[in-house]
Coordinates of C-alpha atoms and ligand atoms in Angstrom, one line a residue:
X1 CA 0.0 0.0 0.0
X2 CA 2.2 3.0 1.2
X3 CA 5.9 3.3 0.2
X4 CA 6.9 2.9 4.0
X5 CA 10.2 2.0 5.3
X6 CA 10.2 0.1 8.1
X7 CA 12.4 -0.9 11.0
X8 CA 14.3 -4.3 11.1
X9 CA 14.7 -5.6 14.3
X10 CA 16.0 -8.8 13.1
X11 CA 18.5 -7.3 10.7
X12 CA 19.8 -5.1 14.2
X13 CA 20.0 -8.7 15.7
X14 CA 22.1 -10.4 13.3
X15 CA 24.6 -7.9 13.9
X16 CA 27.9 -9.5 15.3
X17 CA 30.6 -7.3 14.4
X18 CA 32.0 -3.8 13.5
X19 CA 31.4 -2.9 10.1
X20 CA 34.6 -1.7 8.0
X21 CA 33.4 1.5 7.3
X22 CA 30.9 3.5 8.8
X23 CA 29.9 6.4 6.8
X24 CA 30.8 10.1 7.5
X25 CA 29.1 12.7 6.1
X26 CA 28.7 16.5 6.8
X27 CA 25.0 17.5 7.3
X28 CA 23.6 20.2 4.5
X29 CA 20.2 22.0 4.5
X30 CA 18.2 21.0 1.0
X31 CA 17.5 24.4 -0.7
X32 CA 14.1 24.1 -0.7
X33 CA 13.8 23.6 3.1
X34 CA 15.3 27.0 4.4
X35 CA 12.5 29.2 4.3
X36 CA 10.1 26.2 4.9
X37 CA 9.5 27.6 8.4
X38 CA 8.6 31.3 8.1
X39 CA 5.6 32.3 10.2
X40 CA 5.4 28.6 11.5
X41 CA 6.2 27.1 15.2
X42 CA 8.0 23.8 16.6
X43 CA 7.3 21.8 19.9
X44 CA 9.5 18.9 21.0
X45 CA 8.6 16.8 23.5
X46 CA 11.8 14.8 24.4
X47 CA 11.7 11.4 26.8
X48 CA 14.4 9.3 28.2
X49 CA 18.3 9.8 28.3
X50 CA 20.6 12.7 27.9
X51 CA 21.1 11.2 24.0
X52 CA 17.5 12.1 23.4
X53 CA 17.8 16.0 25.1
X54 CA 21.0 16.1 22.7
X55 CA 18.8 14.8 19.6
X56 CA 16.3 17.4 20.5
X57 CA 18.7 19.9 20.6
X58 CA 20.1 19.1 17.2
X59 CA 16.4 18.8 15.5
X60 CA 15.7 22.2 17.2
X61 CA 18.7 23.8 15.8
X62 CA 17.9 22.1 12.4
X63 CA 14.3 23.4 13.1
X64 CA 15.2 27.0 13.4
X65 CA 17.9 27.3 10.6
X66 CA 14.4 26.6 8.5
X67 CA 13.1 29.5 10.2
X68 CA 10.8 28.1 12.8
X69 CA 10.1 29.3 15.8
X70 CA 10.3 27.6 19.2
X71 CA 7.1 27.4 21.3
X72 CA 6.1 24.8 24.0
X73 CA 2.2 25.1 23.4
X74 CA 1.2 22.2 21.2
X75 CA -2.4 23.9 20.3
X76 CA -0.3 26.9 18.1
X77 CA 2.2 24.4 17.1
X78 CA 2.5 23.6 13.5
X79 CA 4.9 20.4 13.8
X80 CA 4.8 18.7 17.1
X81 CA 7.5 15.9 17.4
X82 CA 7.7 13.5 20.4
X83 CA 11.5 11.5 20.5
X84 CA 10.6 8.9 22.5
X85 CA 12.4 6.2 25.1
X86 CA 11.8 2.4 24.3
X87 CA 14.4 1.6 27.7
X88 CA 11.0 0.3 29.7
X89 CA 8.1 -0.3 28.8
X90 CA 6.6 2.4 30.8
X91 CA 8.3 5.1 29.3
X92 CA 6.5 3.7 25.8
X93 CA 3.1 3.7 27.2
X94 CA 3.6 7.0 28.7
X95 CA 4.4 8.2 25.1
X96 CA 1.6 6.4 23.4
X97 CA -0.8 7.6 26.3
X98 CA 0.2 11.1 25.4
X99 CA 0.0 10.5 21.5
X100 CA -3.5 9.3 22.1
X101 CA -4.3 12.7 23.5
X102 CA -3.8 14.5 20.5
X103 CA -6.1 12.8 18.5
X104 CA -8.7 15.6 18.8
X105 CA -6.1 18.3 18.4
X106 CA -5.1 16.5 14.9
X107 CA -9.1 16.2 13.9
X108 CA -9.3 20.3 14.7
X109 CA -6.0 21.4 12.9
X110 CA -5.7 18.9 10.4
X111 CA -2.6 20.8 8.7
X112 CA -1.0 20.4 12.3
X113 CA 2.2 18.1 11.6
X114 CA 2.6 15.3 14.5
X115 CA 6.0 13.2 13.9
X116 CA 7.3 10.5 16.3
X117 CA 11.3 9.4 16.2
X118 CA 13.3 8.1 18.4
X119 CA 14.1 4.4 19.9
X120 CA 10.5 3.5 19.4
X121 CA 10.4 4.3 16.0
X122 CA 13.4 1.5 15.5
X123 CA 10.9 -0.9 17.4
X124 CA 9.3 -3.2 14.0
X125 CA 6.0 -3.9 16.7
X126 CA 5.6 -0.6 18.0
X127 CA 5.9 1.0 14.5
X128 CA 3.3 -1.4 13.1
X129 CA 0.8 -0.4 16.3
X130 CA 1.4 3.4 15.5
X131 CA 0.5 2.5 12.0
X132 CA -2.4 0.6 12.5
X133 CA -4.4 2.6 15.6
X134 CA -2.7 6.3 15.5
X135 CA -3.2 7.9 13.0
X136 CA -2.8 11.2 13.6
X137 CA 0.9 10.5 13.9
X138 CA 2.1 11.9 9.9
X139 CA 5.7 11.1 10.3
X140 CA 7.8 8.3 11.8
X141 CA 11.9 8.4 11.4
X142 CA 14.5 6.9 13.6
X143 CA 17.4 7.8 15.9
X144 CA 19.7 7.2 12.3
X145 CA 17.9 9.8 9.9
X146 CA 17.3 13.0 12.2
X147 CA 19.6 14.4 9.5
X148 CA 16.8 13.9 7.0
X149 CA 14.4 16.1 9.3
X150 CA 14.2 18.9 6.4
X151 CA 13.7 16.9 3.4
X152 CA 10.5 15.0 5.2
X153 CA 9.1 18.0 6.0
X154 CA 9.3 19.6 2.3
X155 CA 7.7 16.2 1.2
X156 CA 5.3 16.0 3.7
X157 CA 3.9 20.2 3.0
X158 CA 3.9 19.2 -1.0
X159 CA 2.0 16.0 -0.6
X160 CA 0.3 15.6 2.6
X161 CA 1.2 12.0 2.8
X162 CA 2.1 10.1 5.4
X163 CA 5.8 9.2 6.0
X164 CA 7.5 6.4 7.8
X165 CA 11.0 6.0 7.1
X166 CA 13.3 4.3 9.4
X167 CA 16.7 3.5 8.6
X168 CA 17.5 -0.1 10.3
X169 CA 21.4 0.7 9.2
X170 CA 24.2 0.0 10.9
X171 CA 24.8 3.9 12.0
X172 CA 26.6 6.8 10.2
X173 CA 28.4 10.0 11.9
X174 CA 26.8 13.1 10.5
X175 CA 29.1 16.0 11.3
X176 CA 28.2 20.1 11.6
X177 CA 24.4 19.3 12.4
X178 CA 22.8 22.5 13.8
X179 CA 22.2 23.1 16.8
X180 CA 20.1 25.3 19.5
X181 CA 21.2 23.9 23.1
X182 CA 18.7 24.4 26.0
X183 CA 21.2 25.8 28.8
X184 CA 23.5 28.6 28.4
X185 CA 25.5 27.6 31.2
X186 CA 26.7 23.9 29.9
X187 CA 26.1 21.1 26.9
X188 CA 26.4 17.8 25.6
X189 CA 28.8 16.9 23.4
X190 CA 28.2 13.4 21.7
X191 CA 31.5 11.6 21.4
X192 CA 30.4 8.0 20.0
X193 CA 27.3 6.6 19.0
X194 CA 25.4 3.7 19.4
X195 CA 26.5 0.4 21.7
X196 CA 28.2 -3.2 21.3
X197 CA 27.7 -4.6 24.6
X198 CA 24.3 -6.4 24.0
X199 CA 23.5 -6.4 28.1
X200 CA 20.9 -9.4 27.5
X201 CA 18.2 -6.8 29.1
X202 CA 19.0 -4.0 26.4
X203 CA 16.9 -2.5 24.2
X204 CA 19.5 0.2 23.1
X205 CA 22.3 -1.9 20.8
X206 CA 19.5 -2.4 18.5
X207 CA 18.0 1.0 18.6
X208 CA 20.8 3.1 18.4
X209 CA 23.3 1.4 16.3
X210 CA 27.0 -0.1 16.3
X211 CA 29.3 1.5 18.3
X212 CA 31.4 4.3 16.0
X213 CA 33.1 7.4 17.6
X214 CA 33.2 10.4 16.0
X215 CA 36.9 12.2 15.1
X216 CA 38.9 13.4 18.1
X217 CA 39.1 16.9 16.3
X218 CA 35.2 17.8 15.3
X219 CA 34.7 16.7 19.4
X220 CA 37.2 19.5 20.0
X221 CA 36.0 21.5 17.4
X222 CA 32.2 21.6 19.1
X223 CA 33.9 22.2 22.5
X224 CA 35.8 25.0 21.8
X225 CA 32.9 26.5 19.8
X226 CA 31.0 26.0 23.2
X227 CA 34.0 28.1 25.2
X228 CA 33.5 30.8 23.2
X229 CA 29.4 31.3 23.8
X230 CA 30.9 31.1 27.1
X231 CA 29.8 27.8 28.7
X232 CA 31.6 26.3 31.1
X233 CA 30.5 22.8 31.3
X234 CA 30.8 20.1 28.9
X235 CA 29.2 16.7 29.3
X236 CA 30.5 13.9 26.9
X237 CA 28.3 11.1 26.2
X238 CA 27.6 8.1 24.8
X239 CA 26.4 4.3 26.3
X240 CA 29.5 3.5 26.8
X241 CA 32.1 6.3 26.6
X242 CA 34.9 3.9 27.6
X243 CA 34.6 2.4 24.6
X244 CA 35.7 5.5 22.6
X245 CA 38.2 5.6 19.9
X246 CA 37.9 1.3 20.0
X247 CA 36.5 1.5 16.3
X248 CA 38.9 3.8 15.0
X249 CA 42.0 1.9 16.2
X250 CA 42.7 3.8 19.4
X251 CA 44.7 1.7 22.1
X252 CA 43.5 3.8 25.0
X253 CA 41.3 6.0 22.8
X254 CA 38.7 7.8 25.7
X255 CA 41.8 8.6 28.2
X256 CA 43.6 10.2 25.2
X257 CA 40.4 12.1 24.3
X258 CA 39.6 13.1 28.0
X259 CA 42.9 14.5 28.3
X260 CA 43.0 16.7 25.2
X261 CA 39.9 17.6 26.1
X262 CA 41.0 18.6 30.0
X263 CA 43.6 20.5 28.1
X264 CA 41.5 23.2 26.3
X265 CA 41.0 24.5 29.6
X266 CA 37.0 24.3 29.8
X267 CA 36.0 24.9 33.6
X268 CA 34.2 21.4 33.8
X269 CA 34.1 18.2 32.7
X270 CA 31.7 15.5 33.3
X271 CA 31.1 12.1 30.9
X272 CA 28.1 9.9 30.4
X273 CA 27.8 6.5 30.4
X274 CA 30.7 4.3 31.6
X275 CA 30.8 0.6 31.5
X276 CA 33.1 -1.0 34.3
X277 CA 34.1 -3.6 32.3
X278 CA 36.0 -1.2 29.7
X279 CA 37.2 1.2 32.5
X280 CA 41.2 1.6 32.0
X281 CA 44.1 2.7 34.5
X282 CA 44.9 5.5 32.1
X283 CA 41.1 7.0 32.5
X284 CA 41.9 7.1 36.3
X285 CA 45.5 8.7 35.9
X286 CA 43.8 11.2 33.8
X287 CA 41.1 12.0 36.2
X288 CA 43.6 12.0 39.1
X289 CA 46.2 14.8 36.9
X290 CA 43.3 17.2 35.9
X291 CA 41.2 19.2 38.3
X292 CA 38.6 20.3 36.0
X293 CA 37.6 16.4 35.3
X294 CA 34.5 16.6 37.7
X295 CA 34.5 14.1 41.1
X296 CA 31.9 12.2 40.1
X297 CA 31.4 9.3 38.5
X298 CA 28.3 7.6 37.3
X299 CA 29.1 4.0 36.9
X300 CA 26.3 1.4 36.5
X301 CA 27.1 -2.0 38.0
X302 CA 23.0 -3.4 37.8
X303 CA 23.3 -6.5 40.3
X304 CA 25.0 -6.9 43.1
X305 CA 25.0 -10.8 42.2
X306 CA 27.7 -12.7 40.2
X307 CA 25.2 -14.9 38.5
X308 CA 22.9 -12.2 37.8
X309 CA 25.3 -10.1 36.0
X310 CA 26.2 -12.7 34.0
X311 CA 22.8 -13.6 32.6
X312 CA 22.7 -9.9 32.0
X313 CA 25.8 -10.5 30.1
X314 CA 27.7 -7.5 31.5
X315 CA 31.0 -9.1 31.1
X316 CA 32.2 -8.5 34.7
X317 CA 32.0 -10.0 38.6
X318 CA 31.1 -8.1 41.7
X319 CA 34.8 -8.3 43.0
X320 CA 35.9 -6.9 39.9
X321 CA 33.3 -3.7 40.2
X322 CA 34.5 -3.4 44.0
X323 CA 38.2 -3.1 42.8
X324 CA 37.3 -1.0 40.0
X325 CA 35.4 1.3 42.9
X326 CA 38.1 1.0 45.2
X327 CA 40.8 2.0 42.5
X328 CA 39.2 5.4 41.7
X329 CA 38.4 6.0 45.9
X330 CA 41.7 5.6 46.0
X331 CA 43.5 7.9 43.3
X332 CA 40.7 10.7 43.8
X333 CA 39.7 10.7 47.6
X334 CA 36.2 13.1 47.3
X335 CA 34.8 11.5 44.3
X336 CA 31.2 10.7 44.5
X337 CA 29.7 7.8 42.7
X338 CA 26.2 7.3 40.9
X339 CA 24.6 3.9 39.4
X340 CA 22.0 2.2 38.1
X341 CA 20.2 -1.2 39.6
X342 CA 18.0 -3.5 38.4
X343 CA 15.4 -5.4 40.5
X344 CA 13.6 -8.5 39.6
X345 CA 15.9 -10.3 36.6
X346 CA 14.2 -13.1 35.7
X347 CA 14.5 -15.7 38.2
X348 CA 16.7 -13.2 40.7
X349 CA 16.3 -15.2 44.0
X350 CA 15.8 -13.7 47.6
X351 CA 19.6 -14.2 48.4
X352 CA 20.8 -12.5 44.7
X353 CA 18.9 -9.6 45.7
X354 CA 20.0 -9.4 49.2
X355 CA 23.9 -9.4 47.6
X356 CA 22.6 -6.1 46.1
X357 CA 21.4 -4.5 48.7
X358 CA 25.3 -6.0 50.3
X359 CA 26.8 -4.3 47.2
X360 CA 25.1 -1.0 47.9
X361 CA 26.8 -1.2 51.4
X362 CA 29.9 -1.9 50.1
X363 CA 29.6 1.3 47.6
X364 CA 27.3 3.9 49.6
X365 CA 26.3 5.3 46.2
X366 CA 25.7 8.9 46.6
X367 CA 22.2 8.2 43.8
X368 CA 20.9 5.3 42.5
X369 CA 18.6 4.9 39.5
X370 CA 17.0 2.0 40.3
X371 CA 14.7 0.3 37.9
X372 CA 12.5 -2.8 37.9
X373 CA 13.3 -5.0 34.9
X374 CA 11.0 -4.8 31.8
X375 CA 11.0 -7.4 29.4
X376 CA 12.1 -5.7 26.0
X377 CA 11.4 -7.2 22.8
X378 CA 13.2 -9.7 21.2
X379 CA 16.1 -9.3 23.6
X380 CA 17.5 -12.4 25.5
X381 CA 16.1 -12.0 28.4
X382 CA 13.0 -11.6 27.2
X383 CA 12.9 -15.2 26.9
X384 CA 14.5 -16.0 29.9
X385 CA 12.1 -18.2 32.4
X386 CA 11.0 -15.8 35.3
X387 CA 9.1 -17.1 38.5
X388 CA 9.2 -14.0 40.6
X389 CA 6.0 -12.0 40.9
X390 CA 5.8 -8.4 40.1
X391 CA 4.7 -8.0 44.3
X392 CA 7.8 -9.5 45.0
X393 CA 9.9 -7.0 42.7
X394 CA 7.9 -4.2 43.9
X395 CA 8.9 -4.8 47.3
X396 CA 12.6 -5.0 46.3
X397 CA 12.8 -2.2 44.6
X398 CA 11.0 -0.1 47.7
X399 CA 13.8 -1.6 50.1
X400 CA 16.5 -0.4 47.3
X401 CA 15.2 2.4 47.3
X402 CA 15.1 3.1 50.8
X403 CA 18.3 1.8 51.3
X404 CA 19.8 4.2 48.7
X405 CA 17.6 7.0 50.2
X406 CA 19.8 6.5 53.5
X407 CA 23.5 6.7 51.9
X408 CA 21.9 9.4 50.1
X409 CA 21.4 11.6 53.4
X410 CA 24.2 10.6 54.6
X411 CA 27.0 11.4 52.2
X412 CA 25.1 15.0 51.9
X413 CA 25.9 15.2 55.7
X414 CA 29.6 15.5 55.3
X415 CA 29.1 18.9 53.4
X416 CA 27.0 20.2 55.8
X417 CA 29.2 23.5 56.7
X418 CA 31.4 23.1 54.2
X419 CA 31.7 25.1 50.9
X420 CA 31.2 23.9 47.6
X421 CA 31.6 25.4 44.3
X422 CA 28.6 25.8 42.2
X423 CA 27.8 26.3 38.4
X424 CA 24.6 28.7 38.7
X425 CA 22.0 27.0 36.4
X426 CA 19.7 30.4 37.1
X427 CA 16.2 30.3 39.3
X428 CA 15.2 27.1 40.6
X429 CA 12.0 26.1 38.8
X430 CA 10.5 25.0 42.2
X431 CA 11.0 28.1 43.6
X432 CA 12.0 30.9 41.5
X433 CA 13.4 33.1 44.7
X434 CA 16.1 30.9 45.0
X435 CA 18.9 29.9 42.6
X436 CA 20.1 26.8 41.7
X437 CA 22.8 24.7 40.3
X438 CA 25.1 21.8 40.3
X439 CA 28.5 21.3 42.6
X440 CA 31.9 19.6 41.5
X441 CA 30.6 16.5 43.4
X442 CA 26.8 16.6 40.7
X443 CA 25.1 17.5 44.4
X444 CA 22.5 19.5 43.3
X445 CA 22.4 23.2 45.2
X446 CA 19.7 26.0 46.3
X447 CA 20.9 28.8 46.7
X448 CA 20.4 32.1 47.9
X449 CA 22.4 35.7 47.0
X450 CA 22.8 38.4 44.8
X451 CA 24.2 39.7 41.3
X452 CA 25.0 36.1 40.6
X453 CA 23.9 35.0 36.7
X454 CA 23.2 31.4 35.0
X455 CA 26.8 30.7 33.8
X456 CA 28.8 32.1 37.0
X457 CA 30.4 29.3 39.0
X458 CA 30.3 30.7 42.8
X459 CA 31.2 29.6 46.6
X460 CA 28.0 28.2 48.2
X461 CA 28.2 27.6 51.8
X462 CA 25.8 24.5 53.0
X463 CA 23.6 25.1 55.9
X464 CA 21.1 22.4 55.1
X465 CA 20.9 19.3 54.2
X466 CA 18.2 16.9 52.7
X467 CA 18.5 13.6 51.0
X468 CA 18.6 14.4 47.0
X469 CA 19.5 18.1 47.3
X470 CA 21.7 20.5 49.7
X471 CA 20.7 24.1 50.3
X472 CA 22.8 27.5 51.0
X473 CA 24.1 30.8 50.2
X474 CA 26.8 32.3 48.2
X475 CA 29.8 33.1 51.0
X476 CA 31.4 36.2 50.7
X477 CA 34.4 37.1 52.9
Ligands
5AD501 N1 14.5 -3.1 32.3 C1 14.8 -2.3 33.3 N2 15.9 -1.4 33.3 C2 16.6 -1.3 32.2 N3 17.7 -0.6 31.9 C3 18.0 -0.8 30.6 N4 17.2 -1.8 30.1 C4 16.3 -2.1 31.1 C5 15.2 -3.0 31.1 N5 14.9 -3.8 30.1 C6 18.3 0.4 32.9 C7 19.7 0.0 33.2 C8 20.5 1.0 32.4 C9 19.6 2.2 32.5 C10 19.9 3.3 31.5 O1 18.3 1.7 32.3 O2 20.0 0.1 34.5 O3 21.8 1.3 33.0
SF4_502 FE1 22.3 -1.1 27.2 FE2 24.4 -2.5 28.2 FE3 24.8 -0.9 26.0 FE4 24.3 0.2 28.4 S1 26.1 -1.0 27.9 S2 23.3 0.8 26.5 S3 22.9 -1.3 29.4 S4 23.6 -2.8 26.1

């Protein structure tokens, strides 16, 4: 019937192996799609990880070099998009809940654009349900053809037709995308792409791509473009950032990169995601040498069992993530340390959980995102055998939690009366009398005192403490 293109999970599957070439190309606007915005508006509605906010930011910034305008009222918008999670399942439903909503907004502006990209668009199953019972979505694309953004929106203004046009490819790195970055203050900076680990549990190897790591110099290119707007924060990501530079033949590619990228001098420095398994001495010497490599470290370790972690296939033991741990207390004495834990693998006995809540001891994590497991389709351990009830893993992950809750609190203690250094984000959204930001350590600050602006990086003395957040002023002596 339509000309659609389609998502492949089972071509994503089969992969095994890097590809010899991934293809790099430098993004360019089609002629026709530069003025295409005039007198029109945008809304994105972005779920799920900081690769998504990036995404967003790079469709906005394509958005607005055709000339439209940013609003965040869907009613006056003329292309709403929604870049959506596919991690759990409830971060799908919560998408297709909210999709179902604009069914009556689509029947009275029936010129209003609604697209849908994404890690759900890569899903074949979820694709064909959009297809089949939402039709007022007009356009599905996935996380490999943001780049194409312009071209489906000429096609879709001449024709009116539906699109769906997902790219099941390998991955490619598009360099000089546009971009319009939500905070003036800091920004991501994407240094690889895509993920080769297949955790049994994951969703993402198959949504996002092989791994492939874009060239050390357009990194440093985009960072010190960022210095001169004047930010003074950079956040590098990707799923598994120690993997960097693996595909382009780099021995120790991410400490290399790290270091030339401590070099230019930017204020701050903080990375996103790192697997324990590919964590390298060098990565720790580096951290240790330069002071503007933040203190914090977020390092996933999921189970706290040694058989659980390897059905989830995460290529390492608990004594391994403890010496790992106990290797970076060690060479930087105030670093503070995040991770994510899953409850309820299939099958996870009593006694494996207990060894998590043992780990968690062991670690004292200053946060924990802690997530119950969701069966993802077609991965392995969605056919895994599981006999534990969802009661049993709701309890579970309320004891996590309130055990994380606790080191929580009390790791925030030890700065109660001290002074940290904070990067002022501006007014708190909760309360927009106070200010707020983020410290070396990632705590997250409230803040009260004057003439300070979004971008300043000030002394905050703590004079209380809660359990997810510490609250002071700006000292002056
Ligand atoms: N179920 C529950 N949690 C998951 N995560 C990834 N896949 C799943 C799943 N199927 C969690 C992991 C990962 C984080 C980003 O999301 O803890 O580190
Ligand atoms: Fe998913 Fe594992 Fe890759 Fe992280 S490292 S994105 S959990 S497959």
């Amino acid at each position: 019937m339509e000309n659609y293109k389609l998502p492949n999970h089972r071509a994503e599957q089969k992969r095994t192996r890097q590809p010899e070439n991934i293809l790099r190309d430098r993004f360019s606007m089609p002629a026709e799609a530069l003025h295409l915005g005039k007198g029109r508006k945008y809304c994105i509605h972005t779920f799920g990880c900081q690769a998504n906010v990036r995404d967003s930011e790079t469709m906005a910034g394509i958005l607005e070099k055709m000339e439209f305008a940013e609003t965040d009222n869907d009613a006056e918008a003329d292309v709403v998009i929604f870049n959506t999670c596919a991690i759990r399942k409830a971060a799908e439903d919560h998408v297709l809940g909210q999709i179902g909503e604009f069914k009556s907004l689509k029947k009275e502006y029936p010129e209003k654009i609604i697209a849908l990209c994404g890690c759900m668009a890569q899903e074949d199953e979820t694709v064909d349900r959009i297809i089949r019972t939402y039709p007022q979505v007009d356009l599905v694309f996935g996380t490999h053809n943001i780049n194409v953004l312009p071209s489906f929106l000429v096609r879709m203004y001449k024709d009116h037709r539906r699109i769906v046009e997902v790219e099941s490819i390998e991955g490619e790195v598009i360099e000089d995308l546009p971009v319009s970055r939500s905070s003036s203050s800091k920004g991501f900076v994407n240094i690889m792409y895509g993920c080769n680990k297949f955790c049994t549990y994951c969703i993402v190897p198959y949504t996002r791509g092989v791994e492939r790591s874009r060239m050390p110099e357009e990194i440093l290119k985009e960072i010190h473009k960022m210095m001169d707007e004047g930010r003074k924060e950079v956040i590098l990501l990707g799923q598994n950032v120690n993997a960097y530079g693996k595909d382009l033949g780099m021995e120790d590619g991410f400490a290399e990169l790290l270091e030339s990228i401590a070099e230019t001098g930017i204020p701050r420095i903080r990375f996103y995601t790192s697997h324990p398994r590919d964590y390298s001495a060098s990565v720790i010497d580096v951290m240790h040498r330069y002071s503007n490599i933040m203190r914090s470290l977020h390092l996933p370790v999921q189970s706290g069992s040694n058989e659980v972690l390897k059905r989830m296939g995460r290529g390492y033991t608990v004594e391994q993530y403890k010496e790992l741990f106990d290797a970076l207390k060690r060479s930087i004495p105030d670093i503070t340390f995040t991770t994510d834990l899953i409850v309820g693998f299939p099958s996870e006995t009593d006694e494996q959980f207990q060894m998590t809540l043992d780990l968690v001891d062991y670690c004292q994590f200053d946060l924990a995102y802690t997530f119950i497991y969701s069966p993802r389709q077609k991965t392995p351990a969605a056919a895994m055998k599981d006999d534990v009830s969802m009661e049993v893993k709701n309890e579970r992950l309320q004891e996590l939690n309130r055990r994380i809750t606790r080191y929580a609190k009390l790791n925030n203690e030890a700065f109660m009366h001290k002074t940290v250094k904070v990067l002022c984000e501006g007014p708190s959204k909760k309360n927009p009398d106070v200010l707020c930001g983020y410290s070396e350590e990632n705590k997250l600050v409230n803040f009260t005192g004057s003439g300070v602006n979004e971008g300043d990086i000030v002394p905050v003395y703590i004079d209380t403490v809660r359990s997810f957040s510490l609250d002071g002023h700006v000292q002056t002596d």
